[in-house]
């Protein structure tokens, strides 16, 4: 699927190499804000770093990640997608980030809701998880609001800013979904 309409203001578009300059510009502009919780920001120092990322997930051999750019009133807002998809066991993880000026508009909540429907109905997934760095209350509000169950802590699950962060693991099973 190339495009997903979320609402009259929000749409998702499959990530493309041509988007690299815009994605990098957003990361660079919001670097201080984003790097608090996102380890990749530290390693994204030029457009070519973003191009390498897009090429790595766009390659035909990588069927574990499916990433979409988020557009709000036709302005780039961030990225969202499926990562580490395990088709044999019908499970995947949803990851996301949003530009600072796009916060508080229900963009991620609305997008995750639609991706849940897509994953459970079209991709035939049984389990979807979201991992959130301990202390990232804005991100943690998403799975909580959408009925995910807290499963536990992945201790030292993410390395960012020269220290480890615990990751809170939330999941939703198809049988629990609406």
PDB file of C-alpha atoms in Angstrom:
ATOM      1  CA  UNK A   1       0.000   0.000   0.000  1.00  0.00           C
ATOM      2  CA  UNK A   2       1.452   3.344  -1.088  1.00  0.00           C
ATOM      3  CA  UNK A   3      -0.992   5.774   0.585  1.00  0.00           C
ATOM      4  CA  UNK A   4      -3.239   5.531   3.620  1.00  0.00           C
ATOM      5  CA  UNK A   5      -5.792   8.253   4.306  1.00  0.00           C
ATOM      6  CA  UNK A   6      -6.171   8.746   8.069  1.00  0.00           C
ATOM      7  CA  UNK A   7      -8.439  11.810   8.083  1.00  0.00           C
ATOM      8  CA  UNK A   8      -9.086  14.917   6.010  1.00  0.00           C
ATOM      9  CA  UNK A   9      -5.870  16.393   7.483  1.00  0.00           C
ATOM     10  CA  UNK A  10      -3.641  13.321   7.918  1.00  0.00           C
ATOM     11  CA  UNK A  11      -2.288  10.875   5.380  1.00  0.00           C
ATOM     12  CA  UNK A  12       0.502   8.340   5.315  1.00  0.00           C
ATOM     13  CA  UNK A  13       2.703   7.739   2.294  1.00  0.00           C
ATOM     14  CA  UNK A  14       5.193   4.934   1.867  1.00  0.00           C
ATOM     15  CA  UNK A  15       8.665   6.335   2.468  1.00  0.00           C
ATOM     16  CA  UNK A  16      10.695   7.134  -0.681  1.00  0.00           C
ATOM     17  CA  UNK A  17      14.305   8.079  -1.280  1.00  0.00           C
ATOM     18  CA  UNK A  18      13.190  11.435  -2.677  1.00  0.00           C
ATOM     19  CA  UNK A  19      11.876  12.322   0.814  1.00  0.00           C
ATOM     20  CA  UNK A  20      15.347  12.063   2.411  1.00  0.00           C
ATOM     21  CA  UNK A  21      16.179  15.814   2.307  1.00  0.00           C
ATOM     22  CA  UNK A  22      12.855  16.769   3.918  1.00  0.00           C
ATOM     23  CA  UNK A  23      13.103  14.046   6.584  1.00  0.00           C
ATOM     24  CA  UNK A  24      16.694  15.015   7.370  1.00  0.00           C
ATOM     25  CA  UNK A  25      15.806  18.721   7.499  1.00  0.00           C
ATOM     26  CA  UNK A  26      13.095  17.955  10.073  1.00  0.00           C
ATOM     27  CA  UNK A  27      15.425  15.782  12.178  1.00  0.00           C
ATOM     28  CA  UNK A  28      18.147  18.435  12.015  1.00  0.00           C
ATOM     29  CA  UNK A  29      15.761  21.279  12.903  1.00  0.00           C
ATOM     30  CA  UNK A  30      14.285  19.340  15.855  1.00  0.00           C
ATOM     31  CA  UNK A  31      17.516  17.584  16.832  1.00  0.00           C
ATOM     32  CA  UNK A  32      17.530  18.693  20.493  1.00  0.00           C
ATOM     33  CA  UNK A  33      13.885  17.735  20.927  1.00  0.00           C
ATOM     34  CA  UNK A  34      14.052  14.366  19.117  1.00  0.00           C
ATOM     35  CA  UNK A  35      17.320  13.075  20.521  1.00  0.00           C
ATOM     36  CA  UNK A  36      15.925  12.965  24.043  1.00  0.00           C
ATOM     37  CA  UNK A  37      14.211   9.652  23.194  1.00  0.00           C
ATOM     38  CA  UNK A  38      15.441   8.603  19.736  1.00  0.00           C
ATOM     39  CA  UNK A  39      18.937   7.094  19.478  1.00  0.00           C
ATOM     40  CA  UNK A  40      19.118   7.344  15.667  1.00  0.00           C
ATOM     41  CA  UNK A  41      19.153  11.159  15.808  1.00  0.00           C
ATOM     42  CA  UNK A  42      22.754  11.108  17.093  1.00  0.00           C
ATOM     43  CA  UNK A  43      23.819   9.146  13.982  1.00  0.00           C
ATOM     44  CA  UNK A  44      21.828  11.235  11.501  1.00  0.00           C
ATOM     45  CA  UNK A  45      24.226  14.038  10.623  1.00  0.00           C
ATOM     46  CA  UNK A  46      23.703  14.520   6.900  1.00  0.00           C
ATOM     47  CA  UNK A  47      21.143  13.760   4.198  1.00  0.00           C
ATOM     48  CA  UNK A  48      23.122  10.693   3.130  1.00  0.00           C
ATOM     49  CA  UNK A  49      22.488   9.117   6.568  1.00  0.00           C
ATOM     50  CA  UNK A  50      18.751   9.407   5.944  1.00  0.00           C
ATOM     51  CA  UNK A  51      19.186   8.061   2.403  1.00  0.00           C
ATOM     52  CA  UNK A  52      21.035   5.012   3.762  1.00  0.00           C
ATOM     53  CA  UNK A  53      18.183   4.389   6.221  1.00  0.00           C
ATOM     54  CA  UNK A  54      15.528   4.632   3.491  1.00  0.00           C
ATOM     55  CA  UNK A  55      17.514   2.369   1.156  1.00  0.00           C
ATOM     56  CA  UNK A  56      17.934  -0.211   3.927  1.00  0.00           C
ATOM     57  CA  UNK A  57      14.196  -0.497   4.547  1.00  0.00           C
ATOM     58  CA  UNK A  58      13.207  -0.151   0.891  1.00  0.00           C
ATOM     59  CA  UNK A  59      15.338  -3.032  -0.344  1.00  0.00           C
ATOM     60  CA  UNK A  60      13.304  -5.976  -1.594  1.00  0.00           C
ATOM     61  CA  UNK A  61      15.017  -8.328   0.834  1.00  0.00           C
ATOM     62  CA  UNK A  62      13.752  -6.410   3.870  1.00  0.00           C
ATOM     63  CA  UNK A  63      10.178  -7.457   4.526  1.00  0.00           C
ATOM     64  CA  UNK A  64      10.421  -6.806   8.280  1.00  0.00           C
ATOM     65  CA  UNK A  65       9.998  -3.026   8.101  1.00  0.00           C
ATOM     66  CA  UNK A  66       7.285  -1.019   6.385  1.00  0.00           C
ATOM     67  CA  UNK A  67       7.711   2.722   7.004  1.00  0.00           C
ATOM     68  CA  UNK A  68       5.416   5.600   6.089  1.00  0.00           C
ATOM     69  CA  UNK A  69       5.933   9.345   6.074  1.00  0.00           C
ATOM     70  CA  UNK A  70       3.224  11.237   7.939  1.00  0.00           C
ATOM     71  CA  UNK A  71       1.671  14.311   6.306  1.00  0.00           C
ATOM     72  CA  UNK A  72      -0.504  16.788   8.207  1.00  0.00           C
ATOM     73  CA  UNK A  73      -2.284  19.347   6.020  1.00  0.00           C
ATOM     74  CA  UNK A  74       0.256  18.332   3.345  1.00  0.00           C
ATOM     75  CA  UNK A  75       3.217  19.253   5.557  1.00  0.00           C
ATOM     76  CA  UNK A  76       5.743  16.579   6.557  1.00  0.00           C
ATOM     77  CA  UNK A  77       5.102  15.621  10.202  1.00  0.00           C
ATOM     78  CA  UNK A  78       7.191  12.515  10.975  1.00  0.00           C
ATOM     79  CA  UNK A  79       7.503   8.777  10.394  1.00  0.00           C
ATOM     80  CA  UNK A  80       5.505   5.745  11.489  1.00  0.00           C
ATOM     81  CA  UNK A  81       5.611   2.118  10.544  1.00  0.00           C
ATOM     82  CA  UNK A  82       5.960  -1.550  11.248  1.00  0.00           C
ATOM     83  CA  UNK A  83       9.329  -2.874  12.381  1.00  0.00           C
ATOM     84  CA  UNK A  84      10.764  -6.310  13.080  1.00  0.00           C
ATOM     85  CA  UNK A  85       7.709  -7.955  11.549  1.00  0.00           C
ATOM     86  CA  UNK A  86       7.629 -11.717  12.093  1.00  0.00           C
ATOM     87  CA  UNK A  87       5.187 -13.064   9.505  1.00  0.00           C
ATOM     88  CA  UNK A  88       5.559 -16.690  10.596  1.00  0.00           C
ATOM     89  CA  UNK A  89       4.375 -15.836  14.098  1.00  0.00           C
ATOM     90  CA  UNK A  90       2.045 -13.053  12.916  1.00  0.00           C
ATOM     91  CA  UNK A  91       3.469 -10.286  15.066  1.00  0.00           C
ATOM     92  CA  UNK A  92       4.949  -6.856  14.512  1.00  0.00           C
ATOM     93  CA  UNK A  93       5.933  -3.670  16.311  1.00  0.00           C
ATOM     94  CA  UNK A  94       4.786  -0.129  15.563  1.00  0.00           C
ATOM     95  CA  UNK A  95       7.333   2.670  15.914  1.00  0.00           C
ATOM     96  CA  UNK A  96       6.863   6.394  15.351  1.00  0.00           C
ATOM     97  CA  UNK A  97       8.268   9.883  15.793  1.00  0.00           C
ATOM     98  CA  UNK A  98       6.775  13.300  15.221  1.00  0.00           C
ATOM     99  CA  UNK A  99       8.219  16.762  14.570  1.00  0.00           C
ATOM    100  CA  UNK A 100       8.022  19.091  17.535  1.00  0.00           C
ATOM    101  CA  UNK A 101       5.493  21.480  15.950  1.00  0.00           C
ATOM    102  CA  UNK A 102       3.169  18.582  15.095  1.00  0.00           C
ATOM    103  CA  UNK A 103       2.644  17.444  18.702  1.00  0.00           C
ATOM    104  CA  UNK A 104      -0.821  17.507  20.262  1.00  0.00           C
ATOM    105  CA  UNK A 105      -2.872  17.119  17.080  1.00  0.00           C
ATOM    106  CA  UNK A 106      -3.847  13.403  17.546  1.00  0.00           C
ATOM    107  CA  UNK A 107      -1.659  12.561  14.533  1.00  0.00           C
ATOM    108  CA  UNK A 108       0.047   9.522  16.055  1.00  0.00           C
ATOM    109  CA  UNK A 109      -3.013   8.212  17.883  1.00  0.00           C
ATOM    110  CA  UNK A 110      -5.113   8.400  14.699  1.00  0.00           C
ATOM    111  CA  UNK A 111      -2.341   6.875  12.581  1.00  0.00           C
ATOM    112  CA  UNK A 112      -1.750   3.974  14.988  1.00  0.00           C
ATOM    113  CA  UNK A 113      -5.505   3.258  15.029  1.00  0.00           C
ATOM    114  CA  UNK A 114      -5.526   2.870  11.240  1.00  0.00           C
ATOM    115  CA  UNK A 115      -2.305   0.838  11.210  1.00  0.00           C
ATOM    116  CA  UNK A 116      -3.834  -1.528  13.773  1.00  0.00           C
ATOM    117  CA  UNK A 117      -6.770  -2.134  11.458  1.00  0.00           C
ATOM    118  CA  UNK A 118      -4.409  -2.640   8.507  1.00  0.00           C
ATOM    119  CA  UNK A 119      -2.162  -5.032  10.453  1.00  0.00           C
ATOM    120  CA  UNK A 120      -4.959  -7.135  11.916  1.00  0.00           C
ATOM    121  CA  UNK A 121      -7.201  -7.245   8.830  1.00  0.00           C
ATOM    122  CA  UNK A 122      -4.905  -7.043   5.798  1.00  0.00           C
ATOM    123  CA  UNK A 123      -1.597  -8.387   7.128  1.00  0.00           C
ATOM    124  CA  UNK A 124      -3.348 -11.003   9.320  1.00  0.00           C
ATOM    125  CA  UNK A 125      -1.212 -10.139  12.348  1.00  0.00           C
ATOM    126  CA  UNK A 126      -2.181 -11.536  15.750  1.00  0.00           C
ATOM    127  CA  UNK A 127       0.043  -9.381  17.989  1.00  0.00           C
ATOM    128  CA  UNK A 128       1.215  -5.793  17.759  1.00  0.00           C
ATOM    129  CA  UNK A 129       3.565  -4.222  20.241  1.00  0.00           C
ATOM    130  CA  UNK A 130       4.818  -0.751  20.997  1.00  0.00           C
ATOM    131  CA  UNK A 131       7.986  -0.172  23.016  1.00  0.00           C
ATOM    132  CA  UNK A 132       8.358   3.096  24.897  1.00  0.00           C
ATOM    133  CA  UNK A 133      11.406   4.405  26.741  1.00  0.00           C
ATOM    134  CA  UNK A 134      10.691   4.605  30.450  1.00  0.00           C
ATOM    135  CA  UNK A 135       9.884   8.241  31.225  1.00  0.00           C
ATOM    136  CA  UNK A 136       8.599   9.128  27.737  1.00  0.00           C
ATOM    137  CA  UNK A 137       5.060   9.867  28.903  1.00  0.00           C
ATOM    138  CA  UNK A 138       3.887  11.439  25.620  1.00  0.00           C
ATOM    139  CA  UNK A 139       4.752   8.306  23.680  1.00  0.00           C
ATOM    140  CA  UNK A 140       3.419   6.024  26.405  1.00  0.00           C
ATOM    141  CA  UNK A 141       0.019   7.729  26.211  1.00  0.00           C
ATOM    142  CA  UNK A 142      -0.535   6.241  22.734  1.00  0.00           C
ATOM    143  CA  UNK A 143      -0.660   2.508  23.570  1.00  0.00           C
ATOM    144  CA  UNK A 144      -2.397   3.265  26.875  1.00  0.00           C
ATOM    145  CA  UNK A 145      -5.136   5.256  25.118  1.00  0.00           C
ATOM    146  CA  UNK A 146      -5.605   2.547  22.475  1.00  0.00           C
ATOM    147  CA  UNK A 147      -6.131  -0.346  24.891  1.00  0.00           C
ATOM    148  CA  UNK A 148      -2.718  -1.998  24.712  1.00  0.00           C
ATOM    149  CA  UNK A 149      -1.742  -4.097  27.736  1.00  0.00           C
ATOM    150  CA  UNK A 150       1.440  -3.351  29.658  1.00  0.00           C
ATOM    151  CA  UNK A 151       3.558  -6.512  29.626  1.00  0.00           C
ATOM    152  CA  UNK A 152       6.724  -5.524  31.400  1.00  0.00           C
ATOM    153  CA  UNK A 153      10.123  -3.941  31.124  1.00  0.00           C
ATOM    154  CA  UNK A 154      12.934  -4.652  28.688  1.00  0.00           C
ATOM    155  CA  UNK A 155      15.786  -3.686  30.971  1.00  0.00           C
ATOM    156  CA  UNK A 156      18.515  -1.587  29.317  1.00  0.00           C
ATOM    157  CA  UNK A 157      16.700  -2.109  26.017  1.00  0.00           C
ATOM    158  CA  UNK A 158      17.920   1.023  24.280  1.00  0.00           C
ATOM    159  CA  UNK A 159      21.229   2.891  24.269  1.00  0.00           C
ATOM    160  CA  UNK A 160      20.880   6.639  23.883  1.00  0.00           C
ATOM    161  CA  UNK A 161      23.032   9.593  24.978  1.00  0.00           C
ATOM    162  CA  UNK A 162      25.724   7.323  26.436  1.00  0.00           C
ATOM    163  CA  UNK A 163      23.383   5.476  28.760  1.00  0.00           C
ATOM    164  CA  UNK A 164      20.841   2.685  28.678  1.00  0.00           C
ATOM    165  CA  UNK A 165      17.096   3.175  28.956  1.00  0.00           C
ATOM    166  CA  UNK A 166      14.549   0.605  30.012  1.00  0.00           C
ATOM    167  CA  UNK A 167      11.779   0.035  27.481  1.00  0.00           C
ATOM    168  CA  UNK A 168       8.183  -0.479  28.554  1.00  0.00           C
ATOM    169  CA  UNK A 169       6.516  -3.105  26.390  1.00  0.00           C
ATOM    170  CA  UNK A 170       2.854  -2.788  25.442  1.00  0.00           C
ATOM    171  CA  UNK A 171       0.958  -5.233  23.237  1.00  0.00           C
ATOM    172  CA  UNK A 172      -2.441  -5.672  21.682  1.00  0.00           C
ATOM    173  CA  UNK A 173      -3.753  -9.011  20.439  1.00  0.00           C
ATOM    174  CA  UNK A 174      -6.238  -9.338  17.614  1.00  0.00           C
ATOM    175  CA  UNK A 175      -8.720 -10.941  20.061  1.00  0.00           C
ATOM    176  CA  UNK A 176      -8.518  -7.814  22.271  1.00  0.00           C
ATOM    177  CA  UNK A 177      -8.875  -5.339  19.419  1.00  0.00           C
ATOM    178  CA  UNK A 178     -12.333  -3.766  19.174  1.00  0.00           C
TER     179      UNK A 178
END
